[in-house]
Every structure is written in structure tokens, then in C-alpha cells.
CSV table of C-alpha atoms and ligand atoms in Angstrom, one decimal:
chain,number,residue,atom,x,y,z
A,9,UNK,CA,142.3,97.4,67.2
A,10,UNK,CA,141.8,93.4,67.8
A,11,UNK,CA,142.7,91.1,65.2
A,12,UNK,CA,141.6,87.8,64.1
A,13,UNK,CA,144.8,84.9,64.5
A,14,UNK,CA,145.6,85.1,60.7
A,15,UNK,CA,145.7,89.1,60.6
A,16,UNK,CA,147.6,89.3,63.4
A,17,UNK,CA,150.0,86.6,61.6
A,18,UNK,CA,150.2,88.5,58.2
A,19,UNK,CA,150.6,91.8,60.0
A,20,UNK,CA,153.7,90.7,62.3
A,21,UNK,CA,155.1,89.1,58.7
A,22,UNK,CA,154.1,92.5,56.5
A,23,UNK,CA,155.6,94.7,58.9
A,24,UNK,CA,158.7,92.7,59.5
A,25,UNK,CA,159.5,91.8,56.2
A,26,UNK,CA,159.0,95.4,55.5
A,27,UNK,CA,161.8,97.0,57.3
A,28,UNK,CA,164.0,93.9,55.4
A,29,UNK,CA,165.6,93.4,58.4
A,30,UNK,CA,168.7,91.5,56.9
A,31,UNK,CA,171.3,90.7,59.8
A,32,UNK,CA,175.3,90.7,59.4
A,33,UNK,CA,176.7,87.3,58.0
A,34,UNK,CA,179.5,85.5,60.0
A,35,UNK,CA,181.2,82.2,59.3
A,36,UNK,CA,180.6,79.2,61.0
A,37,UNK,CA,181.8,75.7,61.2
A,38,UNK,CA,180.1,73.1,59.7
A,39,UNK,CA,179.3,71.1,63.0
A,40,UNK,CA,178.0,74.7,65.0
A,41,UNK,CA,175.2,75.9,62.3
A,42,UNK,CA,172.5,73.6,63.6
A,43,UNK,CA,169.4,75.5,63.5
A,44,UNK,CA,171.3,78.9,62.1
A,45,UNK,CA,170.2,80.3,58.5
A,46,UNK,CA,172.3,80.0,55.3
A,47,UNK,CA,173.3,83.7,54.2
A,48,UNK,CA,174.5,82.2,50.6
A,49,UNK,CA,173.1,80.0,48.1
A,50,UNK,CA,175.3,76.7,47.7
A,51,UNK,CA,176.2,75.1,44.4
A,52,UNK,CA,177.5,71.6,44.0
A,53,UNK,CA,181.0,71.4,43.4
A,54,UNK,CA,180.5,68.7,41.4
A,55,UNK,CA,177.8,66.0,40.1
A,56,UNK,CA,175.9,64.5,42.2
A,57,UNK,CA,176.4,61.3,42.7
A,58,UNK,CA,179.7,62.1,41.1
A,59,UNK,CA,179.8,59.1,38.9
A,60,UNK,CA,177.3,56.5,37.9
A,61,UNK,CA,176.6,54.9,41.2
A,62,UNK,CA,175.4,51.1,41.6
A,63,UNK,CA,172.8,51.1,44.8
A,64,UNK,CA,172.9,46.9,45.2
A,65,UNK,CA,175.4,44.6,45.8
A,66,UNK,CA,175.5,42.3,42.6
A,67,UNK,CA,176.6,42.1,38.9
A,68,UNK,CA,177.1,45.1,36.6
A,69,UNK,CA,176.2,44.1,32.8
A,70,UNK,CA,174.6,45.4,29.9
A,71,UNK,CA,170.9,44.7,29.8
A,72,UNK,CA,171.9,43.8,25.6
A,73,UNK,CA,172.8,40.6,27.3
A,74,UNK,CA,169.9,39.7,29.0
A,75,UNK,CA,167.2,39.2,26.6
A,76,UNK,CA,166.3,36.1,27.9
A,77,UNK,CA,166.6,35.5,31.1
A,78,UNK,CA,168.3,33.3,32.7
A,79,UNK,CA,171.8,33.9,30.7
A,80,UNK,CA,174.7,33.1,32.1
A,81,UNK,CA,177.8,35.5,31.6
A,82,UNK,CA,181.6,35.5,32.6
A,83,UNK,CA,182.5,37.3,35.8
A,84,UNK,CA,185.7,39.5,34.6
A,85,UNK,CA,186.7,41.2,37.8
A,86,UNK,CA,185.5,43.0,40.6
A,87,UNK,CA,183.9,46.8,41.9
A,88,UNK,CA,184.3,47.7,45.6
A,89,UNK,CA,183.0,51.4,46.8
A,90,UNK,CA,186.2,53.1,47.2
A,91,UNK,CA,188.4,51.7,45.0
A,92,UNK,CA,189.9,52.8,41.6
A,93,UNK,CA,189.8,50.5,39.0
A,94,UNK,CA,190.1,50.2,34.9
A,95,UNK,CA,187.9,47.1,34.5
A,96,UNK,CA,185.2,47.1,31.6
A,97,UNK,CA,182.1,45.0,30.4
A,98,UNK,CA,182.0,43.8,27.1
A,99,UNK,CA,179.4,41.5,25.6
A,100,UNK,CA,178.9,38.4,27.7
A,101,UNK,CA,180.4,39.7,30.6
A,102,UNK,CA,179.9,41.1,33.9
A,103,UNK,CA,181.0,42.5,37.0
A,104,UNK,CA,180.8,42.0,40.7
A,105,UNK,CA,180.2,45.2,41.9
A,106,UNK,CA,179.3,46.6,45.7
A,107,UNK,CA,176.8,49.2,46.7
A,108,UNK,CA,178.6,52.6,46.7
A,109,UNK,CA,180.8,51.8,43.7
A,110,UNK,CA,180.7,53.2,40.3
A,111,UNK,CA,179.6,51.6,37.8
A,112,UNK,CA,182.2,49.7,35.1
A,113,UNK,CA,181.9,51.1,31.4
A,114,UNK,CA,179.7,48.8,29.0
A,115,UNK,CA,177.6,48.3,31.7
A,116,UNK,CA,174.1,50.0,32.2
A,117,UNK,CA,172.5,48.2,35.0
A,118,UNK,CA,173.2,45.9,38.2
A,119,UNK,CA,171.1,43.1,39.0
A,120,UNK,CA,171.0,42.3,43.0
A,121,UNK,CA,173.6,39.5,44.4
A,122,UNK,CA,169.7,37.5,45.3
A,123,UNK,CA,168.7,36.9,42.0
A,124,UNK,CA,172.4,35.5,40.9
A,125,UNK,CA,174.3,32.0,40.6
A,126,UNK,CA,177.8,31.7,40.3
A,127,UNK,CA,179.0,28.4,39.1
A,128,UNK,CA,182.9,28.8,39.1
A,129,UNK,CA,183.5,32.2,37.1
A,130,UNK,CA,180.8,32.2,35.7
A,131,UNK,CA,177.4,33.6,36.5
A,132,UNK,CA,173.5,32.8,36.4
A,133,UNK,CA,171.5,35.8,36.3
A,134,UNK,CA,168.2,34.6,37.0
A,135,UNK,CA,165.7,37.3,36.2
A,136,UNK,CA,165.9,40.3,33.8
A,137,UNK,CA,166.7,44.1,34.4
A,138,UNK,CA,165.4,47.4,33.2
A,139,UNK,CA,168.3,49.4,31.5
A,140,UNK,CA,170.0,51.7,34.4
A,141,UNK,CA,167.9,49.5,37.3
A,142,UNK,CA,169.9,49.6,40.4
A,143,UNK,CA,171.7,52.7,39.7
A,144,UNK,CA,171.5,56.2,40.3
A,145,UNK,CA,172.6,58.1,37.2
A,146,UNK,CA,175.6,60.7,37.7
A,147,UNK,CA,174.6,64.4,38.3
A,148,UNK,CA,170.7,62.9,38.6
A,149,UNK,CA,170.4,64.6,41.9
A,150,UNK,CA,172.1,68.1,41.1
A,151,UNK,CA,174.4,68.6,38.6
A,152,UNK,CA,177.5,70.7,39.5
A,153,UNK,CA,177.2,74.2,39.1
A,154,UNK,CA,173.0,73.9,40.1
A,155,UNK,CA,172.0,75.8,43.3
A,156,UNK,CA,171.3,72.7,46.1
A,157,UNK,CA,170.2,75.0,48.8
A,158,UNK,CA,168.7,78.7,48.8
A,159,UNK,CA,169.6,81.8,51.0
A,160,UNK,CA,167.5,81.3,53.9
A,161,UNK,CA,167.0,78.1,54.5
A,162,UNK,CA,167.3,77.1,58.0
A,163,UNK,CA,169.8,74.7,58.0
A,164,UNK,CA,168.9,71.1,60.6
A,165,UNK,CA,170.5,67.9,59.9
A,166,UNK,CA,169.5,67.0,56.6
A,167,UNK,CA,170.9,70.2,54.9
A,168,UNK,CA,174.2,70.1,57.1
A,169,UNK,CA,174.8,67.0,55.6
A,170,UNK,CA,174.0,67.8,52.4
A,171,UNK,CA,176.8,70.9,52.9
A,172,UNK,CA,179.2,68.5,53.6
A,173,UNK,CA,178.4,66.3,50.8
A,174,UNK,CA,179.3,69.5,48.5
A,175,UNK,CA,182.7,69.8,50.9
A,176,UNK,CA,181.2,72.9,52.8
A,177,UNK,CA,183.5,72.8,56.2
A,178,UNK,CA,182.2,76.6,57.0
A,179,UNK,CA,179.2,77.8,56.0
A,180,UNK,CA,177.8,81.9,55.8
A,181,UNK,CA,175.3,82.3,58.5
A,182,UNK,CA,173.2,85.1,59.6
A,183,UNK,CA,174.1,86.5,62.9
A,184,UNK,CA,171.7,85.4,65.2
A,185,UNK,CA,168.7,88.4,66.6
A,186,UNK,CA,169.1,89.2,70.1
A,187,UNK,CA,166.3,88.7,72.3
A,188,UNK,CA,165.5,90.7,75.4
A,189,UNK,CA,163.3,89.4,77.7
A,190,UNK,CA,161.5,91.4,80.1
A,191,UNK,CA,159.1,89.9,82.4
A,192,UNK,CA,157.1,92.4,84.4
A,193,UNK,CA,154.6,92.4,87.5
A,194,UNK,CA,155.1,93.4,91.0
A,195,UNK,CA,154.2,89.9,92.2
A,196,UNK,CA,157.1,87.9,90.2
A,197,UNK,CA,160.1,87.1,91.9
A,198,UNK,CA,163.5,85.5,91.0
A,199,UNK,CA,164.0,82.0,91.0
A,200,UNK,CA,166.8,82.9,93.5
A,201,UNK,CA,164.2,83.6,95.8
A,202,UNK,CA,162.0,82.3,98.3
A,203,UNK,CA,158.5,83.6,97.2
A,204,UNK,CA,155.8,84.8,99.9
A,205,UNK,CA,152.4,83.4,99.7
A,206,UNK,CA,151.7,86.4,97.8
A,207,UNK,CA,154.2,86.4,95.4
A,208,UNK,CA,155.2,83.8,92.1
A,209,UNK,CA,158.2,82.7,90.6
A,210,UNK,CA,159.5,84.6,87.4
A,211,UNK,CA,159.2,81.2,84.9
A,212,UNK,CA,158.3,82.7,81.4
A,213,UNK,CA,161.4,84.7,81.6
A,214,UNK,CA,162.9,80.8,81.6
A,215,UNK,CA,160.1,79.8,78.9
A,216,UNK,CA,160.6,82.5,76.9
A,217,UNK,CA,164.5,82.2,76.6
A,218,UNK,CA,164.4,78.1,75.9
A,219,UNK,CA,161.8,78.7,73.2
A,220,UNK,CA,164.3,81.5,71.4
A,221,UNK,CA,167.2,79.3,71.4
A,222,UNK,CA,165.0,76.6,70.1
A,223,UNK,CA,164.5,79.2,67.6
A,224,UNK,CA,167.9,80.0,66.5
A,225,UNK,CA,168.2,83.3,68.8
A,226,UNK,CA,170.0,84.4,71.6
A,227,UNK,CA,168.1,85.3,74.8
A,228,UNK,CA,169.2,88.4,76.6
A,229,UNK,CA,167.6,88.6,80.3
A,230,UNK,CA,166.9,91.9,81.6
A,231,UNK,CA,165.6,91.1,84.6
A,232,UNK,CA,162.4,91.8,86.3
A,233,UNK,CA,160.2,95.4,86.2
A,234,UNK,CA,157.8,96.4,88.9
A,235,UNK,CA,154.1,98.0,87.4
A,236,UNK,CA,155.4,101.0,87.5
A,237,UNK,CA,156.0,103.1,84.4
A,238,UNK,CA,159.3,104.5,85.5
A,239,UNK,CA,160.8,101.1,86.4
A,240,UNK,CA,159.4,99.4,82.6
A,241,UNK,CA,160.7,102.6,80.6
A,242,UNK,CA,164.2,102.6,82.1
A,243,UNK,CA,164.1,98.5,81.9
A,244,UNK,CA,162.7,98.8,78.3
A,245,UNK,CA,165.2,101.4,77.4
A,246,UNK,CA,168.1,98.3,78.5
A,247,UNK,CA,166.5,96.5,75.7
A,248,UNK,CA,167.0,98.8,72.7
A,249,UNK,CA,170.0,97.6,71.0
A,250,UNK,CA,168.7,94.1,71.2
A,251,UNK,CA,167.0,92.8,67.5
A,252,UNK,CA,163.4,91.7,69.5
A,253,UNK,CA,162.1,92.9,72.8
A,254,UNK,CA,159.6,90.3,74.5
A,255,UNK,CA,158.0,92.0,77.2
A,256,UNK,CA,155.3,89.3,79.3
A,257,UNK,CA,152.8,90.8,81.4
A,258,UNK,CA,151.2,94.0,82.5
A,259,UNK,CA,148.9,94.0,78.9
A,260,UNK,CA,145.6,93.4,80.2
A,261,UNK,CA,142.7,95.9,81.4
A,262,UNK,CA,143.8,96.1,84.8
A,263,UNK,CA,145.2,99.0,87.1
A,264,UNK,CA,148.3,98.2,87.3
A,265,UNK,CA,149.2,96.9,83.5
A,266,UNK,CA,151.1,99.6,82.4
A,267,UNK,CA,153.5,98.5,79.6
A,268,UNK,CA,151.2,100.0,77.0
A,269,UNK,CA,151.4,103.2,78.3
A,270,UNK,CA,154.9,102.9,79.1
A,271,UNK,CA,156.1,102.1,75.4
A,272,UNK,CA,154.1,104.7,73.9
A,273,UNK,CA,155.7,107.0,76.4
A,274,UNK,CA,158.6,106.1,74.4
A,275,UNK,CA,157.1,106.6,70.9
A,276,UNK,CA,156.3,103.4,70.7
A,277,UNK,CA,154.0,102.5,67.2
A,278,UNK,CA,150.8,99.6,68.1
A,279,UNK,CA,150.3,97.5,65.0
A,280,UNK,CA,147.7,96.0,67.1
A,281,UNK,CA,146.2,95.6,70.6
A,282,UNK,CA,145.1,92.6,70.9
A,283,UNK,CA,144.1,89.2,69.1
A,284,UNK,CA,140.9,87.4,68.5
A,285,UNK,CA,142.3,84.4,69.8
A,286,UNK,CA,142.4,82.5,73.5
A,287,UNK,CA,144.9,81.8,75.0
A,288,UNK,CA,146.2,84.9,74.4
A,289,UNK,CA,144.0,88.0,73.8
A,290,UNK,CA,145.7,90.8,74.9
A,291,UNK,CA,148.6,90.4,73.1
A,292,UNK,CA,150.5,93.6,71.6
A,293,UNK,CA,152.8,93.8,68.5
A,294,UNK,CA,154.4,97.1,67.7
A,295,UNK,CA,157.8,99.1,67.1
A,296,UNK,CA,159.7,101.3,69.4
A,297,UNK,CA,162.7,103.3,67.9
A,298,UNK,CA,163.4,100.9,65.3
A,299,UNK,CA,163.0,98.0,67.5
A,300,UNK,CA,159.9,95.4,66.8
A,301,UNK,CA,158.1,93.9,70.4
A,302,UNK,CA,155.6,92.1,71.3
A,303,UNK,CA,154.1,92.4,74.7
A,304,UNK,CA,152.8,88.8,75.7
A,305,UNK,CA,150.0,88.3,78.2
A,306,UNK,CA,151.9,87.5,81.5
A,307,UNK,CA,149.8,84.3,81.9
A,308,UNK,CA,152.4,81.4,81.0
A,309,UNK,CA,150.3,79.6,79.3
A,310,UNK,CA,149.5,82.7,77.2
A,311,UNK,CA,153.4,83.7,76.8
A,312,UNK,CA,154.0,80.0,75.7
A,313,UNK,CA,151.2,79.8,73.1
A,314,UNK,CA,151.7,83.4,71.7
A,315,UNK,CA,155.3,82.8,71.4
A,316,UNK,CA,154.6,80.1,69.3
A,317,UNK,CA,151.9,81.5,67.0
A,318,UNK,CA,153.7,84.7,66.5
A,319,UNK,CA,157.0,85.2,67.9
A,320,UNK,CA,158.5,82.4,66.2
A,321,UNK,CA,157.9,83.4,62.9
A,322,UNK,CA,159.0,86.7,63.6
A,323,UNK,CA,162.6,85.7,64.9
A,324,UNK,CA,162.2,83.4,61.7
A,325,UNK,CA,161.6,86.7,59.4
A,326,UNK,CA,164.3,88.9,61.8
A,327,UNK,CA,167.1,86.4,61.5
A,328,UNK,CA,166.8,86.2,57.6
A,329,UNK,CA,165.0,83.1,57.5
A,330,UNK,CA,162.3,82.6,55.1
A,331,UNK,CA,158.8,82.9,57.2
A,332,UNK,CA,158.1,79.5,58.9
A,333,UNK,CA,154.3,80.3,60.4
A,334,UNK,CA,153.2,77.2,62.7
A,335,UNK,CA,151.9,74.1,60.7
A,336,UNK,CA,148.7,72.6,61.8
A,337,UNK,CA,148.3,68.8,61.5
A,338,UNK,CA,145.1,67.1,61.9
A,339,UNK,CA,143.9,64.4,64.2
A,340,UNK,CA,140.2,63.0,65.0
A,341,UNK,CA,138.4,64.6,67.9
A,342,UNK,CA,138.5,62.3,71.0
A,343,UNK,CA,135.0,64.3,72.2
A,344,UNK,CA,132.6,66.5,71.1
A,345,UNK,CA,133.7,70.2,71.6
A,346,UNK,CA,131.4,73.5,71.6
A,347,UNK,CA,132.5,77.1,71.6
A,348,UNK,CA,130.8,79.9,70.9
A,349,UNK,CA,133.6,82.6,71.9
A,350,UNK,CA,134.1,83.6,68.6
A,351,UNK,CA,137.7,83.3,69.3
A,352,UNK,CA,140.6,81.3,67.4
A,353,UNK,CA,141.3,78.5,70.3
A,354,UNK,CA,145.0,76.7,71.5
A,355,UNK,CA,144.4,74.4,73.9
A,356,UNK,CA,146.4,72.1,75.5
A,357,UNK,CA,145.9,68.5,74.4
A,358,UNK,CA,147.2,65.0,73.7
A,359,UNK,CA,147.7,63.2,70.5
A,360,UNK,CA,148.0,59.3,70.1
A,361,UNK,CA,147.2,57.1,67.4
A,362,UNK,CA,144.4,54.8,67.5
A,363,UNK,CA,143.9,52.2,64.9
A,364,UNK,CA,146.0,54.2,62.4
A,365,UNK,CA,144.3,57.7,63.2
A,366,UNK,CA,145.2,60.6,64.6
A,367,UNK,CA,143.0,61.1,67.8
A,368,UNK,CA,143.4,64.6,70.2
A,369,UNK,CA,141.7,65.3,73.1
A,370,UNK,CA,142.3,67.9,75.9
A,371,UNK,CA,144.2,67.7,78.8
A,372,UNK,CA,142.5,68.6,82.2
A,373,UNK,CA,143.3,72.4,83.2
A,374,UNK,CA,143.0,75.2,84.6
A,375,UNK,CA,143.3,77.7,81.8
A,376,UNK,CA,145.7,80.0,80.5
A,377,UNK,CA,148.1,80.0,84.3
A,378,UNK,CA,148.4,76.3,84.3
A,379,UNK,CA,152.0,75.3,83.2
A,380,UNK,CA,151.0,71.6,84.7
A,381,UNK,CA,148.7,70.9,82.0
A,382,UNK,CA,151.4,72.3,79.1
A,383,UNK,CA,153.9,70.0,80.5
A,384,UNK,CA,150.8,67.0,80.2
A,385,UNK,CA,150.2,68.2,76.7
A,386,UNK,CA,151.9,66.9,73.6
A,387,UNK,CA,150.0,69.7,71.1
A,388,UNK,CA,147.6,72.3,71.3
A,389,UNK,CA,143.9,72.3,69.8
A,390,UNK,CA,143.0,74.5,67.6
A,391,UNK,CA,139.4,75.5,67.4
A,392,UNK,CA,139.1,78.1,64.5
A,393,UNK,CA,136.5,80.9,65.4
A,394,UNK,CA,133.7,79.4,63.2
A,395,UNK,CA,133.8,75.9,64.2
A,396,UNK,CA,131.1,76.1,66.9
A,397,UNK,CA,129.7,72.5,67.4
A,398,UNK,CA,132.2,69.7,66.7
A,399,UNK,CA,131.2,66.1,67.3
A,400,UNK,CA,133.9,63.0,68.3
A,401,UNK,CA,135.4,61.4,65.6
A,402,UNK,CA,135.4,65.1,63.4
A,403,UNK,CA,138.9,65.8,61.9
A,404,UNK,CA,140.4,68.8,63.8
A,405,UNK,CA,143.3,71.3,63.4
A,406,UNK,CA,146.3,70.3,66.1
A,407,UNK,CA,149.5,72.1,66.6
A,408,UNK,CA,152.6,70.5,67.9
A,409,UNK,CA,153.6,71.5,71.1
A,410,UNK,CA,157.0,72.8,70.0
A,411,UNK,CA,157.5,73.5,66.0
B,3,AMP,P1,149.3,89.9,83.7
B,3,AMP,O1,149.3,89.6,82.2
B,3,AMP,O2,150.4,90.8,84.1
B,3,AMP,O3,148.0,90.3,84.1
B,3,AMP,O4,149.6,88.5,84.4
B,3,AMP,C1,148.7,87.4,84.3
B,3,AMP,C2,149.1,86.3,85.2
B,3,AMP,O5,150.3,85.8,84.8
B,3,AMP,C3,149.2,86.7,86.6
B,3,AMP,O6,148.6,85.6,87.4
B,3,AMP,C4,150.7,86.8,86.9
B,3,AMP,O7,151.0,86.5,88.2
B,3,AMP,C5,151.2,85.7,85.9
B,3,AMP,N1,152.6,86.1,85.5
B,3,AMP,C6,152.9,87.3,85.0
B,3,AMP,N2,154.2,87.3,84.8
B,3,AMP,C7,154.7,86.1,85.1
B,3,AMP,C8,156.0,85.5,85.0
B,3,AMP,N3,157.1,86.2,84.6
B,3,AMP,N4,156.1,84.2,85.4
B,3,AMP,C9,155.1,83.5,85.8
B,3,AMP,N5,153.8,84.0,85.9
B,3,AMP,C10,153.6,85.3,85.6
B,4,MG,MG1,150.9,91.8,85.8
């Protein structure tokens, strides 16, 4: 059965989300969990901002005293972030108070160091304030006690430093999945090796494993198998315990592409052979004895852009992540573009900005072999099946290059 793009997506997310894959939790200190996924929900331990915090350098006062502005009131003391203190601001008065300090009692606003006089201890305020202007309220962010960040999320800089901000030093994590990655085809060699003429070097195995760290999962090589279905069975059989099997190649039409046949030679269950899409068509998602794979066209190109449309938000799904399916952006089409291949298009392209606009066009190459032109490329194109005749200057789907 061959799928369009967004069945393909729903069926790798329906069938993984269905065996609720949810992996053991482990600890983690706060400075290793970059790109790992929360495995509890975190609470503030207390308000946030903890106190009534003054976001200016200036005067804190009670707006009561600035009816008409200017008024000049009596500086009574001073407000540094950091520091204790007992002062208050009574009628008449105000405070000089720095950005990261709470705010005195009897005051409700600050009004910015700019708009401010002093003439010995006392002060000119020259323009007005709205009650609580320049201040962030205590507990307006999150009070404590309220849940700040869900099970799930993947957690990247600005949630690590939130964690710390609630005095998180280790966080519960999901263990990460385990990803074996088997490349296959007689032709590929190690990059230890010297290939012949005939012969090319083994780089999605390389590919593959940078784009599942980038994904928040470990890589777990098992080396190369020859197109034969002896050598992929026992090779596949290596990668049972892991929590994802990548196979690349050996999924087209051709003699010799035998990891169909080898996998259902082990039981193996085909969600779906192949998707309506290009780069990419023959891909294969399915389950083996518990295991989810996917067998990637062995094209590197292919491997790259399937990875990204599909395996990603698996690994997403399998590490206990909430699903994270590739965003599309949009950008203005540098050319006009035709297609009538009924297919779901990635292509490799550049995006710039020109006079404030998105603009994309392709890069030159060779199709779905040519690493070259994914190293030229900044995003991919996306051509939706339906969108036969586009003309320069039409706003376009893009996806970046890595999510
Ligand atoms: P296949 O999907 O097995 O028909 O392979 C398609 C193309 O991808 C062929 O030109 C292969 O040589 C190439 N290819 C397959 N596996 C790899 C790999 N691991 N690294 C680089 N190129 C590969
Ligand atoms: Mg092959």
C-alpha cells in the first residue's frame, strides 16, 4: 500500500503512540538534559517573580502622589537587587530603587531614572505613571504550587533555565531510545576503506547517527549487510533489543533489494510500503517482534529527507516526547515551478531574505544521490501533490534543513 506524506505521518504517530511506548526515567543533572524529555511535571517552588519586582532603574512611589505631574518628592533611602532592606514609602516620598529589586511597601510603581531630577534629596519626577508601571507583579508569571512545565516537553535552553529558576539541579528524564542503524548494499564500504571504482562509501550510516543524536537518541552502529537475506536477518536480529531499527537501502524494485523479504522472514508487520512522496518513495514503516523500523531508501538524499519527515517524530513519540512533526515555513518562490508527479516534493533549496521576504529557490542537483547539493541547501522545498503550476513570487511551503 503507498501512502500520501500526511498518512504516512499519522500512521507512524497512530501506531507508535499506540503501543505507549513510555521509556524508563533516570535522573539527570541540570547542565546534561539538553535536548532530553522531562518525565515529571514541575511546579514552582515558589512565586514567580518571588516578590514585587521593579524592571527600571529609578524611583519607587505611589502613583497617589503624582496627580500632576511634575511633583517633586523626598528621596528616603535606597533599593539595590540583592539586598535586604526595611525601607517604606509614605506620602510624599520615594525611593531609589535598581532593576532587579523589590519593590518598597507604599509604593506601586517606578518611574525610569530618564524622566527624574534630583535637586539635593529631593526629586523631580517629570512625567506621570500608570499604577504598577515598571513592575512585574509577584506570582504574575506562575504562582507557586502551578505546573510551569508538562511531562514531555523536550527540554532546550529556555526550559533548562527555567528549571533552574524553580532550583531544579536534577531533573527526571526519559531514558533515551536506542537506535540501530543498519546500512545495507553490497556496494557500500567502510569509511576505513579504500573504495574501488565500483564500490561507495557507507555515509548515511554517519547521516543517520548525527541526525539521532540531534534528536535526543543514541545511535547504535551495526555495521554493514551484504543483499543477501541471510547476512540482513542475522544483522537485523543484532538490532532487536534496540528501541528503533533504521535500516537504509535494499527497498526499491530491484533484484537485489531484499530487506523486505528479509524482515518478513522474521514476522515482520508492513504498516506501509511506500510513500507518495519524492525524495523518498520506497520507504517502509513496520514492526518486527515488538520493535518499530523503518527501511529508508539507500539514496542519501532519501535517508536524509525521510529521516526528517518521519523518523524524527517517531524517536519524538518513542522517547516520550509529545509528537514534534516537521514545521513548514513559507517563503516566495524565486522561479516558477511545475510538477505533475503527483507526488509530495522535498527538494533541496536556499532561503534568503530579500526586501523583507522570504524568497526560496533550488539548489542545482543531481537528485536524490547528491549529498553536494544537501550540504549547498539551507531547506528543503516542499511541493504538495496538488500544486502543479506555481509562478515566481507565489508563497510556498519550505522546511528547514534540520528541525
Ligand atoms: P538502494 O536503495 O539500495 O537501491 O540504494 C540507492 C542508492 O543509494 C545506490 O546508489 C546506493 O549505492 C546508495 N547507497 C545505499 N546505501 C548507501 C550508504 N549506506 N551510503 C551511501 N550511499 C548508499
Ligand atoms: Mg542497495
Amino acid at each position: 500500500m503507498v501512502v500520501t506524506y500526511e498518512q504516512a505521518l499519522s500512521i507512524v504517530q497512530e501506531r507508535i503512540s499506540g503501543a505507549n511506548p513510555l521509556p524508563p526515567i533516570e535522573s539527570v543533572a541540570l547542565d546534561q538534559v539538553r535536548g532530553r524529555v522531562l518525565a515529571e511535571d514541575v511546579t514552582a517552588d515558589r512565586d514567580l517573580p518571588p516578590f514585587h519586582r521593579a524592571i527600571r532603574d529609578g524611583y519607587a512611589l505611589s502613583v497617589a502622589d503624582l496627580t500632576a505631574a511634575p511633583a517633586v518628592l523626598r528621596c528616603v533611602g535606597e533599593v539595590a537587587a540583592g539586598r535586604s532592606f526595611e525601607t517604606e514609602v509614605n506620602s510624599g516620598q520615594c525611593v531609589s530603587i535598581m532593576t532587579g529589586a523589590p519593590l518598597p511597601a507604599g509604593a506601586d510603581a517606578v518611574v525610569m531614572v530618564e524622566h527624574t531630577r534630583s535637586v539635593g534629596d529631593e526629586i523631580e519626577i517629570q512625567r506621570g505613571v500608570q499604577r504598577w508601571e515598571n513592575v512585574v507583579l509577584q506570582g504574575s508569571e506562575a504562582s507557586q504550587g502551578a505546573r510551569i512545565l508538562p511531562r514531555g516537553r523536550r527540554l532546550q535552553a529556555g526550559e533548562i533555565g527555567l528549571l533552574a529558576t524553580v532550583g531544579k539541579a536534577t531533573v527526571a528524564v526519559y531514558r533515551q531510545p536506542s537506535v540501530a542503524i543498519l546500512p545495507t548494499g553490497d556496494e557500500v564500504v567502510p569509511l576505513e576503506q579504500r573504495p574501488q571504482w565500483f564500490q561507495i562509501r557507507n555515509s548515511n550510516a554517519v547521516t543517520l547517527a548525527a541526525q539521532v543524536n540531534s534528536a535526543g537518541a543514541v545511535p547504535v552502529q551495526l555495521g554493514i549487510a551484504a543483499d543477501r537475506k541471510d547476512a540482513l536477518r542475522e544483522k537485523i536480529e543484532q538490532g532487536l533489543d534496540a528501541d528503533l531499527l533504521l535500516l537504509s537501502g535494499g527497498v526499491s524494485m530491484g533484484k537485489f533489494d531484499l530487506v523486505e523479504e528479509a524482515l518478513a522472514e522474521l514476522g515482520a508487520e508492513f504498516c506501509f510500503h511506500g510513500a507518495a512522496i519524492r525524495p523518498g518513495k520506497p520507504l517502509v514503516f513496520g514492526r518486527v517482534r515488538d520493535l518499530f523500523f523503518f527501511g529508508l531508501p539507500g539514496n542519501p538524499v532519501s535517508t536524509f529527507v525521510t529521516f526528517e519527515l518521519f523518523v524524527r517524530p517517531a524517536l519524538a513519540l518513542l522517547g516520550g516526547a509529545a509528537l514534534e512533526p516537521p514545521i513548514f515555513l513559507r517563503a516566495r518562490l524565486a522561479k516558477p515551478y511545475r510538477q505533475k508527479s503527483g507526488l509530495t516534493m522535498f527538494m533541496p533549496a536556499r532561503v534568503w531574505i530579500q526586501n523583507r521576504d522570504p524568497v526560496v529557490e533550488l539548489v542545482g542537483w543531481q537528485g536524490s544521490g547528491d549529498l553536494v547539493g544537501i550540504a549547498a541547501a539551507n531547506c528543503f522545498l516542499v511541493i504538495h501533490h496538488d500544486q502543479t503550476e506555481l509562478a515566481a513570487g507565489d508563497w510556498v511551503d519550505i522546511m528547514p534543513r534540520e528541525q
